[in-house]
Amino acid sequence: MEAFVHKSSVIADNVKLGENVYIGPNCTLGFSGYQIKKNNKNVKPLKIGDKSIILSNTAIANNVLIGKNVYIGPNCTLGFSGYQIKKNNKNVKPLKIGDKSIIHGNTIICKGTQIGKECRLDYLSFIGEETTIGKKCVIEYGAKIYDRVIIQDRCFISGFVSNDCLIEKNSIVQGDLIHKFKDIVPFKSELSPIVKANSFIGRKALVIGPIVIEKGSYVGAGAIVTKSTKTKKLYLGVPAREVGFAPRIYIKNHKKIQKS
């Protein structure tokens, strides 16, 4: 069956729509992200895979590849520049959204980002430029993830993640990962926090500066972490201190996640 496009939506001539695609009212698709020139092979037309749904008032640039069975809610913005607006289009990767992913309303995903299969982005989420998110991740309501972040498979993120952070697989980050902003050198990126696999960072916790949250660490709600942690240890307080081992129930549940 051919795609359905609401009569109020505006779509560029080179947009490629798969079978059974639904485009709701007042959408703008395939324009203005980048100029497509004959000598620029890196910039691709917008492509939307079979059985995907795009709801009303959503704007999607060119150089975006959307997989099959993807849901994109109303008022979303995909494939445009973030707060650092650049005109350089060289070596720009397309924004990709994997099959069976769900993007809820009022979400922003900037250019060059890669979203894996079967992810869920809740309402009002923000994803910056050139970020990579693995498969089966959940970006919870209002989360903010900035540029060049790497998030591996099966992570849950609901806080603030600053530029260039690494979050390894099966981790839960409900707090904020931020830079220390000490001895800043203009135009040079500061080293970012690293969260190793199977770690937990609780609500309103802060992880500050170029430190490592080691594998299986558990940081309690409201803790402020300024030093690297140890594997499978529990950290509480301000400043955060090691107070024992990570809860057994948390370690047990993560073993189940790894097998799923």
PDB file of C-alpha atoms in Angstrom:
ATOM      1  CA  MET A   1       0.000   0.000   0.000  1.00  0.00           C
ATOM      2  CA  GLU A   2       1.258   3.483  -0.826  1.00  0.00           C
ATOM      3  CA  ALA A   3       2.123   6.019   1.852  1.00  0.00           C
ATOM      4  CA  PHE A   4      -0.561   8.360   3.171  1.00  0.00           C
ATOM      5  CA  VAL A   5       0.419  12.039   3.315  1.00  0.00           C
ATOM      6  CA  HIS A   6      -1.989  14.569   4.810  1.00  0.00           C
ATOM      7  CA  LYS A   7      -2.812  17.342   2.353  1.00  0.00           C
ATOM      8  CA  SER A   8      -1.496  20.054   4.720  1.00  0.00           C
ATOM      9  CA  SER A   9       2.007  18.551   4.931  1.00  0.00           C
ATOM     10  CA  VAL A  10       4.881  19.782   2.755  1.00  0.00           C
ATOM     11  CA  ILE A  11       7.406  17.242   1.480  1.00  0.00           C
ATOM     12  CA  ALA A  12      10.512  17.770  -0.660  1.00  0.00           C
ATOM     13  CA  ASP A  13      10.485  16.108  -4.081  1.00  0.00           C
ATOM     14  CA  ASN A  14      13.386  13.759  -3.286  1.00  0.00           C
ATOM     15  CA  VAL A  15      11.962  12.327  -0.032  1.00  0.00           C
ATOM     16  CA  LYS A  16      11.656   8.533  -0.149  1.00  0.00           C
ATOM     17  CA  LEU A  17       8.617   7.064   1.592  1.00  0.00           C
ATOM     18  CA  GLY A  18       8.258   3.324   2.244  1.00  0.00           C
ATOM     19  CA  GLU A  19       5.049   1.326   2.044  1.00  0.00           C
ATOM     20  CA  ASN A  20       2.238   2.011   4.532  1.00  0.00           C
ATOM     21  CA  VAL A  21       3.930   5.145   5.868  1.00  0.00           C
ATOM     22  CA  TYR A  22       1.600   7.664   7.546  1.00  0.00           C
ATOM     23  CA  ILE A  23       2.386  11.404   7.513  1.00  0.00           C
ATOM     24  CA  GLY A  24       0.037  13.498   9.657  1.00  0.00           C
ATOM     25  CA  PRO A  25      -1.075  17.132   9.309  1.00  0.00           C
ATOM     26  CA  ASN A  26       1.273  20.118   8.994  1.00  0.00           C
ATOM     27  CA  CYS A  27       4.532  18.181   8.733  1.00  0.00           C
ATOM     28  CA  THR A  28       7.554  19.600   6.902  1.00  0.00           C
ATOM     29  CA  LEU A  29       9.846  16.888   5.575  1.00  0.00           C
ATOM     30  CA  GLY A  30      13.148  16.900   3.717  1.00  0.00           C
ATOM     31  CA  PHE A  31      14.020  20.600   3.667  1.00  0.00           C
ATOM     32  CA  SER A  32      16.720  22.967   4.890  1.00  0.00           C
ATOM     33  CA  GLY A  33      18.988  20.712   6.923  1.00  0.00           C
ATOM     34  CA  TYR A  34      21.719  20.782   4.274  1.00  0.00           C
ATOM     35  CA  GLN A  35      22.007  21.716   0.649  1.00  0.00           C
ATOM     36  CA  ILE A  36      22.111  18.590  -1.494  1.00  0.00           C
ATOM     37  CA  LYS A  37      24.671  19.103  -4.242  1.00  0.00           C
ATOM     38  CA  LYS A  38      25.810  16.731  -6.934  1.00  0.00           C
ATOM     39  CA  ASN A  39      29.354  16.735  -5.549  1.00  0.00           C
ATOM     40  CA  ASN A  40      28.298  16.141  -1.934  1.00  0.00           C
ATOM     41  CA  LYS A  41      27.682  12.413  -1.542  1.00  0.00           C
ATOM     42  CA  ASN A  42      27.550  12.657   2.250  1.00  0.00           C
ATOM     43  CA  VAL A  43      24.220  14.483   2.311  1.00  0.00           C
ATOM     44  CA  LYS A  44      21.302  12.154   1.584  1.00  0.00           C
ATOM     45  CA  PRO A  45      17.596  12.750   0.947  1.00  0.00           C
ATOM     46  CA  LEU A  46      15.206  12.017   3.799  1.00  0.00           C
ATOM     47  CA  LYS A  47      14.166   8.347   3.772  1.00  0.00           C
ATOM     48  CA  ILE A  48      11.329   6.904   5.880  1.00  0.00           C
ATOM     49  CA  GLY A  49      11.009   3.116   6.186  1.00  0.00           C
ATOM     50  CA  ASP A  50       7.923   0.934   5.775  1.00  0.00           C
ATOM     51  CA  LYS A  51       5.032   1.221   8.257  1.00  0.00           C
ATOM     52  CA  SER A  52       6.483   4.248  10.035  1.00  0.00           C
ATOM     53  CA  ILE A  53       4.215   6.926  11.507  1.00  0.00           C
ATOM     54  CA  ILE A  54       4.963  10.667  11.622  1.00  0.00           C
ATOM     55  CA  LEU A  55       2.372  12.687  13.546  1.00  0.00           C
ATOM     56  CA  SER A  56       1.353  16.324  13.186  1.00  0.00           C
ATOM     57  CA  ASN A  57       3.570  19.420  13.167  1.00  0.00           C
ATOM     58  CA  THR A  58       6.826  17.477  12.954  1.00  0.00           C
ATOM     59  CA  ALA A  59       9.797  18.891  11.019  1.00  0.00           C
ATOM     60  CA  ILE A  60      12.448  16.531   9.646  1.00  0.00           C
ATOM     61  CA  ALA A  61      15.448  17.761   7.642  1.00  0.00           C
ATOM     62  CA  ASN A  62      17.163  16.015   4.770  1.00  0.00           C
ATOM     63  CA  ASN A  63      20.162  13.762   5.565  1.00  0.00           C
ATOM     64  CA  VAL A  64      17.899  11.687   7.846  1.00  0.00           C
ATOM     65  CA  LEU A  65      17.311   7.921   7.567  1.00  0.00           C
ATOM     66  CA  ILE A  66      14.335   6.539   9.509  1.00  0.00           C
ATOM     67  CA  GLY A  67      13.944   2.766   9.831  1.00  0.00           C
ATOM     68  CA  LYS A  68      10.873   0.544   9.594  1.00  0.00           C
ATOM     69  CA  ASN A  69       7.976   0.598  12.084  1.00  0.00           C
ATOM     70  CA  VAL A  70       9.205   3.806  13.703  1.00  0.00           C
ATOM     71  CA  TYR A  71       6.754   6.039  15.593  1.00  0.00           C
ATOM     72  CA  ILE A  72       7.454   9.792  15.750  1.00  0.00           C
ATOM     73  CA  GLY A  73       4.991  11.825  17.802  1.00  0.00           C
ATOM     74  CA  PRO A  74       3.724  15.372  17.243  1.00  0.00           C
ATOM     75  CA  ASN A  75       5.857  18.521  17.319  1.00  0.00           C
ATOM     76  CA  CYS A  76       9.211  16.767  16.934  1.00  0.00           C
ATOM     77  CA  THR A  77      12.280  18.303  15.263  1.00  0.00           C
ATOM     78  CA  LEU A  78      14.824  15.952  13.675  1.00  0.00           C
ATOM     79  CA  GLY A  79      18.080  16.472  11.813  1.00  0.00           C
ATOM     80  CA  PHE A  80      18.778  20.174  12.305  1.00  0.00           C
ATOM     81  CA  SER A  81      21.723  21.888  14.024  1.00  0.00           C
ATOM     82  CA  GLY A  82      21.857  22.173  17.789  1.00  0.00           C
ATOM     83  CA  TYR A  83      22.868  25.237  19.761  1.00  0.00           C
ATOM     84  CA  GLN A  84      26.222  25.317  17.922  1.00  0.00           C
ATOM     85  CA  ILE A  85      25.015  26.221  14.442  1.00  0.00           C
ATOM     86  CA  LYS A  86      27.632  25.361  11.820  1.00  0.00           C
ATOM     87  CA  LYS A  87      27.532  25.799   8.066  1.00  0.00           C
ATOM     88  CA  ASN A  88      30.216  23.195   7.352  1.00  0.00           C
ATOM     89  CA  ASN A  89      28.516  20.226   5.682  1.00  0.00           C
ATOM     90  CA  LYS A  90      31.629  18.167   4.972  1.00  0.00           C
ATOM     91  CA  ASN A  91      31.721  14.588   6.295  1.00  0.00           C
ATOM     92  CA  VAL A  92      28.295  14.930   7.881  1.00  0.00           C
ATOM     93  CA  LYS A  93      26.773  11.580   8.809  1.00  0.00           C
ATOM     94  CA  PRO A  94      23.017  11.227   8.392  1.00  0.00           C
ATOM     95  CA  LEU A  95      20.795  11.135  11.436  1.00  0.00           C
ATOM     96  CA  LYS A  96      19.643   7.511  11.747  1.00  0.00           C
ATOM     97  CA  ILE A  97      16.743   6.101  13.753  1.00  0.00           C
ATOM     98  CA  GLY A  98      16.649   2.316  14.079  1.00  0.00           C
ATOM     99  CA  ASP A  99      13.710   0.018  13.371  1.00  0.00           C
ATOM    100  CA  LYS A 100      10.840  -0.153  15.888  1.00  0.00           C
ATOM    101  CA  SER A 101      11.983   2.914  17.810  1.00  0.00           C
ATOM    102  CA  ILE A 102       9.483   5.255  19.476  1.00  0.00           C
ATOM    103  CA  ILE A 103      10.042   9.012  19.550  1.00  0.00           C
ATOM    104  CA  HIS A 104       7.390  10.748  21.663  1.00  0.00           C
ATOM    105  CA  GLY A 105       6.139  14.276  21.114  1.00  0.00           C
ATOM    106  CA  ASN A 106       8.158  17.499  21.436  1.00  0.00           C
ATOM    107  CA  THR A 107      11.462  15.647  21.152  1.00  0.00           C
ATOM    108  CA  ILE A 108      14.500  17.200  19.446  1.00  0.00           C
ATOM    109  CA  ILE A 109      17.215  15.077  17.823  1.00  0.00           C
ATOM    110  CA  CYS A 110      20.027  17.050  16.178  1.00  0.00           C
ATOM    111  CA  LYS A 111      22.027  16.265  13.050  1.00  0.00           C
ATOM    112  CA  GLY A 112      24.458  13.361  12.748  1.00  0.00           C
ATOM    113  CA  THR A 113      23.088  11.341  15.679  1.00  0.00           C
ATOM    114  CA  GLN A 114      22.614   7.549  15.561  1.00  0.00           C
ATOM    115  CA  ILE A 115      19.687   5.927  17.433  1.00  0.00           C
ATOM    116  CA  GLY A 116      19.684   2.120  17.646  1.00  0.00           C
ATOM    117  CA  LYS A 117      16.811  -0.310  17.159  1.00  0.00           C
ATOM    118  CA  GLU A 118      13.889  -0.537  19.600  1.00  0.00           C
ATOM    119  CA  CYS A 119      14.732   2.615  21.544  1.00  0.00           C
ATOM    120  CA  ARG A 120      12.201   4.831  23.306  1.00  0.00           C
ATOM    121  CA  LEU A 121      12.566   8.575  23.685  1.00  0.00           C
ATOM    122  CA  ASP A 122       9.967  10.079  25.991  1.00  0.00           C
ATOM    123  CA  TYR A 123       8.294  13.473  25.670  1.00  0.00           C
ATOM    124  CA  LEU A 124      10.516  16.604  25.688  1.00  0.00           C
ATOM    125  CA  SER A 125      13.794  14.721  25.265  1.00  0.00           C
ATOM    126  CA  PHE A 126      16.777  16.505  23.690  1.00  0.00           C
ATOM    127  CA  ILE A 127      19.620  14.741  21.849  1.00  0.00           C
ATOM    128  CA  GLY A 128      22.517  16.856  20.542  1.00  0.00           C
ATOM    129  CA  GLU A 129      24.720  16.492  17.483  1.00  0.00           C
ATOM    130  CA  GLU A 130      26.726  13.389  16.529  1.00  0.00           C
ATOM    131  CA  THR A 131      25.634  11.370  19.553  1.00  0.00           C
ATOM    132  CA  THR A 132      25.367   7.564  19.419  1.00  0.00           C
ATOM    133  CA  ILE A 133      22.679   5.633  21.315  1.00  0.00           C
ATOM    134  CA  GLY A 134      22.674   1.827  21.221  1.00  0.00           C
ATOM    135  CA  LYS A 135      19.735  -0.536  20.894  1.00  0.00           C
ATOM    136  CA  LYS A 136      16.885  -0.945  23.415  1.00  0.00           C
ATOM    137  CA  CYS A 137      17.721   2.260  25.293  1.00  0.00           C
ATOM    138  CA  VAL A 138      15.169   4.421  27.096  1.00  0.00           C
ATOM    139  CA  ILE A 139      15.620   8.188  27.216  1.00  0.00           C
ATOM    140  CA  GLU A 140      13.133   9.253  29.838  1.00  0.00           C
ATOM    141  CA  TYR A 141      10.920  12.334  30.047  1.00  0.00           C
ATOM    142  CA  GLY A 142      12.832  15.604  29.667  1.00  0.00           C
ATOM    143  CA  ALA A 143      16.334  14.108  29.513  1.00  0.00           C
ATOM    144  CA  LYS A 144      19.046  16.247  27.906  1.00  0.00           C
ATOM    145  CA  ILE A 145      21.941  14.552  26.130  1.00  0.00           C
ATOM    146  CA  TYR A 146      24.403  16.818  24.363  1.00  0.00           C
ATOM    147  CA  ASP A 147      26.994  16.434  21.590  1.00  0.00           C
ATOM    148  CA  ARG A 148      29.218  13.439  20.766  1.00  0.00           C
ATOM    149  CA  VAL A 149      27.929  11.338  23.668  1.00  0.00           C
ATOM    150  CA  ILE A 150      28.190   7.539  23.383  1.00  0.00           C
ATOM    151  CA  ILE A 151      25.498   5.469  25.115  1.00  0.00           C
ATOM    152  CA  GLN A 152      25.738   1.713  24.717  1.00  0.00           C
ATOM    153  CA  ASP A 153      22.908  -0.861  24.618  1.00  0.00           C
ATOM    154  CA  ARG A 154      20.081  -1.182  27.159  1.00  0.00           C
ATOM    155  CA  CYS A 155      20.686   2.028  29.114  1.00  0.00           C
ATOM    156  CA  PHE A 156      18.098   4.190  30.901  1.00  0.00           C
ATOM    157  CA  ILE A 157      18.855   7.924  30.901  1.00  0.00           C
ATOM    158  CA  SER A 158      16.728  10.581  32.591  1.00  0.00           C
ATOM    159  CA  GLY A 159      19.187  13.311  33.609  1.00  0.00           C
ATOM    160  CA  PHE A 160      21.614  15.752  31.980  1.00  0.00           C
ATOM    161  CA  VAL A 161      24.576  14.334  30.028  1.00  0.00           C
ATOM    162  CA  SER A 162      27.241  16.823  28.930  1.00  0.00           C
ATOM    163  CA  ASN A 163      29.331  16.696  25.748  1.00  0.00           C
ATOM    164  CA  ASP A 164      31.604  13.704  25.044  1.00  0.00           C
ATOM    165  CA  CYS A 165      30.474  11.462  27.930  1.00  0.00           C
ATOM    166  CA  LEU A 166      30.614   7.662  27.650  1.00  0.00           C
ATOM    167  CA  ILE A 167      27.911   5.498  29.252  1.00  0.00           C
ATOM    168  CA  GLU A 168      28.488   1.771  28.888  1.00  0.00           C
ATOM    169  CA  LYS A 169      25.839  -0.935  28.511  1.00  0.00           C
ATOM    170  CA  ASN A 170      23.104  -1.748  31.037  1.00  0.00           C
ATOM    171  CA  SER A 171      23.610   1.460  33.018  1.00  0.00           C
ATOM    172  CA  ILE A 172      20.962   3.673  34.600  1.00  0.00           C
ATOM    173  CA  VAL A 173      21.695   7.405  34.816  1.00  0.00           C
ATOM    174  CA  GLN A 174      18.999   9.385  36.629  1.00  0.00           C
ATOM    175  CA  GLY A 175      21.361  12.149  37.744  1.00  0.00           C
ATOM    176  CA  ASP A 176      23.631  14.570  35.879  1.00  0.00           C
ATOM    177  CA  LEU A 177      27.045  14.056  34.273  1.00  0.00           C
ATOM    178  CA  ILE A 178      28.803  17.422  34.045  1.00  0.00           C
ATOM    179  CA  HIS A 179      32.198  19.007  33.425  1.00  0.00           C
ATOM    180  CA  LYS A 180      34.242  20.509  36.234  1.00  0.00           C
ATOM    181  CA  PHE A 181      35.046  23.695  34.281  1.00  0.00           C
ATOM    182  CA  LYS A 182      38.428  24.208  35.935  1.00  0.00           C
ATOM    183  CA  ASP A 183      41.406  25.738  34.064  1.00  0.00           C
ATOM    184  CA  ILE A 184      39.361  26.061  30.890  1.00  0.00           C
ATOM    185  CA  VAL A 185      41.284  26.392  27.620  1.00  0.00           C
ATOM    186  CA  PRO A 186      39.295  28.249  24.926  1.00  0.00           C
ATOM    187  CA  PHE A 187      38.077  26.039  22.050  1.00  0.00           C
ATOM    188  CA  LYS A 188      39.408  22.881  23.729  1.00  0.00           C
ATOM    189  CA  SER A 189      37.006  20.254  25.052  1.00  0.00           C
ATOM    190  CA  GLU A 190      37.285  19.296  28.707  1.00  0.00           C
ATOM    191  CA  LEU A 191      37.545  15.598  29.585  1.00  0.00           C
ATOM    192  CA  SER A 192      34.141  14.150  30.437  1.00  0.00           C
ATOM    193  CA  PRO A 193      32.818  11.626  32.975  1.00  0.00           C
ATOM    194  CA  ILE A 194      32.816   7.942  32.033  1.00  0.00           C
ATOM    195  CA  VAL A 195      30.193   5.525  33.370  1.00  0.00           C
ATOM    196  CA  LYS A 196      31.230   1.878  33.085  1.00  0.00           C
ATOM    197  CA  ALA A 197      28.813  -1.008  32.451  1.00  0.00           C
ATOM    198  CA  ASN A 198      26.042  -2.001  34.895  1.00  0.00           C
ATOM    199  CA  SER A 199      26.301   1.186  36.961  1.00  0.00           C
ATOM    200  CA  PHE A 200      23.515   3.116  38.671  1.00  0.00           C
ATOM    201  CA  ILE A 201      23.418   6.872  39.288  1.00  0.00           C
ATOM    202  CA  GLY A 202      20.418   7.952  41.340  1.00  0.00           C
ATOM    203  CA  ARG A 203      18.036  10.873  40.989  1.00  0.00           C
ATOM    204  CA  LYS A 204      19.610  14.342  41.483  1.00  0.00           C
ATOM    205  CA  ALA A 205      23.098  12.876  41.879  1.00  0.00           C
ATOM    206  CA  LEU A 206      25.996  14.813  40.311  1.00  0.00           C
ATOM    207  CA  VAL A 207      29.047  13.246  38.694  1.00  0.00           C
ATOM    208  CA  ILE A 208      31.574  16.044  38.170  1.00  0.00           C
ATOM    209  CA  GLY A 209      34.678  16.243  36.035  1.00  0.00           C
ATOM    210  CA  PRO A 210      36.939  13.748  34.265  1.00  0.00           C
ATOM    211  CA  ILE A 211      36.288  10.791  36.580  1.00  0.00           C
ATOM    212  CA  VAL A 212      35.281   7.164  36.063  1.00  0.00           C
ATOM    213  CA  ILE A 213      32.248   5.481  37.629  1.00  0.00           C
ATOM    214  CA  GLU A 214      33.580   1.931  37.650  1.00  0.00           C
ATOM    215  CA  LYS A 215      31.649  -1.158  36.597  1.00  0.00           C
ATOM    216  CA  GLY A 216      28.673  -1.978  38.795  1.00  0.00           C
ATOM    217  CA  SER A 217      28.985   1.132  40.978  1.00  0.00           C
ATOM    218  CA  TYR A 218      25.869   2.399  42.754  1.00  0.00           C
ATOM    219  CA  VAL A 219      25.590   6.141  43.400  1.00  0.00           C
ATOM    220  CA  GLY A 220      22.670   7.048  45.650  1.00  0.00           C
ATOM    221  CA  ALA A 221      20.190   9.861  45.048  1.00  0.00           C
ATOM    222  CA  GLY A 222      21.557  13.350  45.703  1.00  0.00           C
ATOM    223  CA  ALA A 223      25.184  12.252  46.028  1.00  0.00           C
ATOM    224  CA  ILE A 224      27.932  14.465  44.574  1.00  0.00           C
ATOM    225  CA  VAL A 225      30.789  12.424  43.121  1.00  0.00           C
ATOM    226  CA  THR A 226      34.105  14.194  42.426  1.00  0.00           C
ATOM    227  CA  LYS A 227      36.452  11.195  42.491  1.00  0.00           C
ATOM    228  CA  SER A 228      36.477   7.913  40.572  1.00  0.00           C
ATOM    229  CA  THR A 229      34.610   5.034  42.206  1.00  0.00           C
ATOM    230  CA  LYS A 230      35.486   1.379  42.770  1.00  0.00           C
ATOM    231  CA  THR A 231      33.816  -1.634  41.149  1.00  0.00           C
ATOM    232  CA  LYS A 232      30.479  -2.706  42.700  1.00  0.00           C
ATOM    233  CA  LYS A 233      30.693  -0.231  45.584  1.00  0.00           C
ATOM    234  CA  LEU A 234      27.962   1.974  47.086  1.00  0.00           C
ATOM    235  CA  TYR A 235      28.437   5.761  47.288  1.00  0.00           C
ATOM    236  CA  LEU A 236      26.279   8.170  49.291  1.00  0.00           C
ATOM    237  CA  GLY A 237      26.420  11.732  50.583  1.00  0.00           C
ATOM    238  CA  VAL A 238      27.950  15.132  49.828  1.00  0.00           C
ATOM    239  CA  PRO A 239      30.708  14.708  48.937  1.00  0.00           C
ATOM    240  CA  ALA A 240      30.048  11.072  48.046  1.00  0.00           C
ATOM    241  CA  ARG A 241      31.816   8.463  50.160  1.00  0.00           C
ATOM    242  CA  GLU A 242      32.140   4.716  49.795  1.00  0.00           C
ATOM    243  CA  VAL A 243      29.850   3.135  52.383  1.00  0.00           C
ATOM    244  CA  GLY A 244      29.744  -0.517  51.344  1.00  0.00           C
ATOM    245  CA  PHE A 245      28.854  -2.770  48.450  1.00  0.00           C
ATOM    246  CA  ALA A 246      26.276  -2.052  45.763  1.00  0.00           C
ATOM    247  CA  PRO A 247      22.874  -3.530  46.749  1.00  0.00           C
ATOM    248  CA  ARG A 248      22.624  -7.217  45.899  1.00  0.00           C
ATOM    249  CA  ILE A 249      19.162  -6.850  44.390  1.00  0.00           C
ATOM    250  CA  TYR A 250      20.548  -4.307  41.912  1.00  0.00           C
ATOM    251  CA  ILE A 251      23.381  -6.622  40.854  1.00  0.00           C
ATOM    252  CA  LYS A 252      20.930  -9.523  40.548  1.00  0.00           C
ATOM    253  CA  ASN A 253      18.541  -7.503  38.350  1.00  0.00           C
ATOM    254  CA  HIS A 254      21.366  -6.445  36.067  1.00  0.00           C
ATOM    255  CA  LYS A 255      22.309 -10.048  35.452  1.00  0.00           C
ATOM    256  CA  LYS A 256      18.743 -10.605  34.213  1.00  0.00           C
ATOM    257  CA  ILE A 257      19.019  -7.571  31.900  1.00  0.00           C
ATOM    258  CA  GLN A 258      22.244  -8.907  30.384  1.00  0.00           C
ATOM    259  CA  LYS A 259      20.553 -12.202  29.525  1.00  0.00           C
ATOM    260  CA  SER A 260      17.514 -10.522  27.914  1.00  0.00           C
TER     261      SER A 260
END
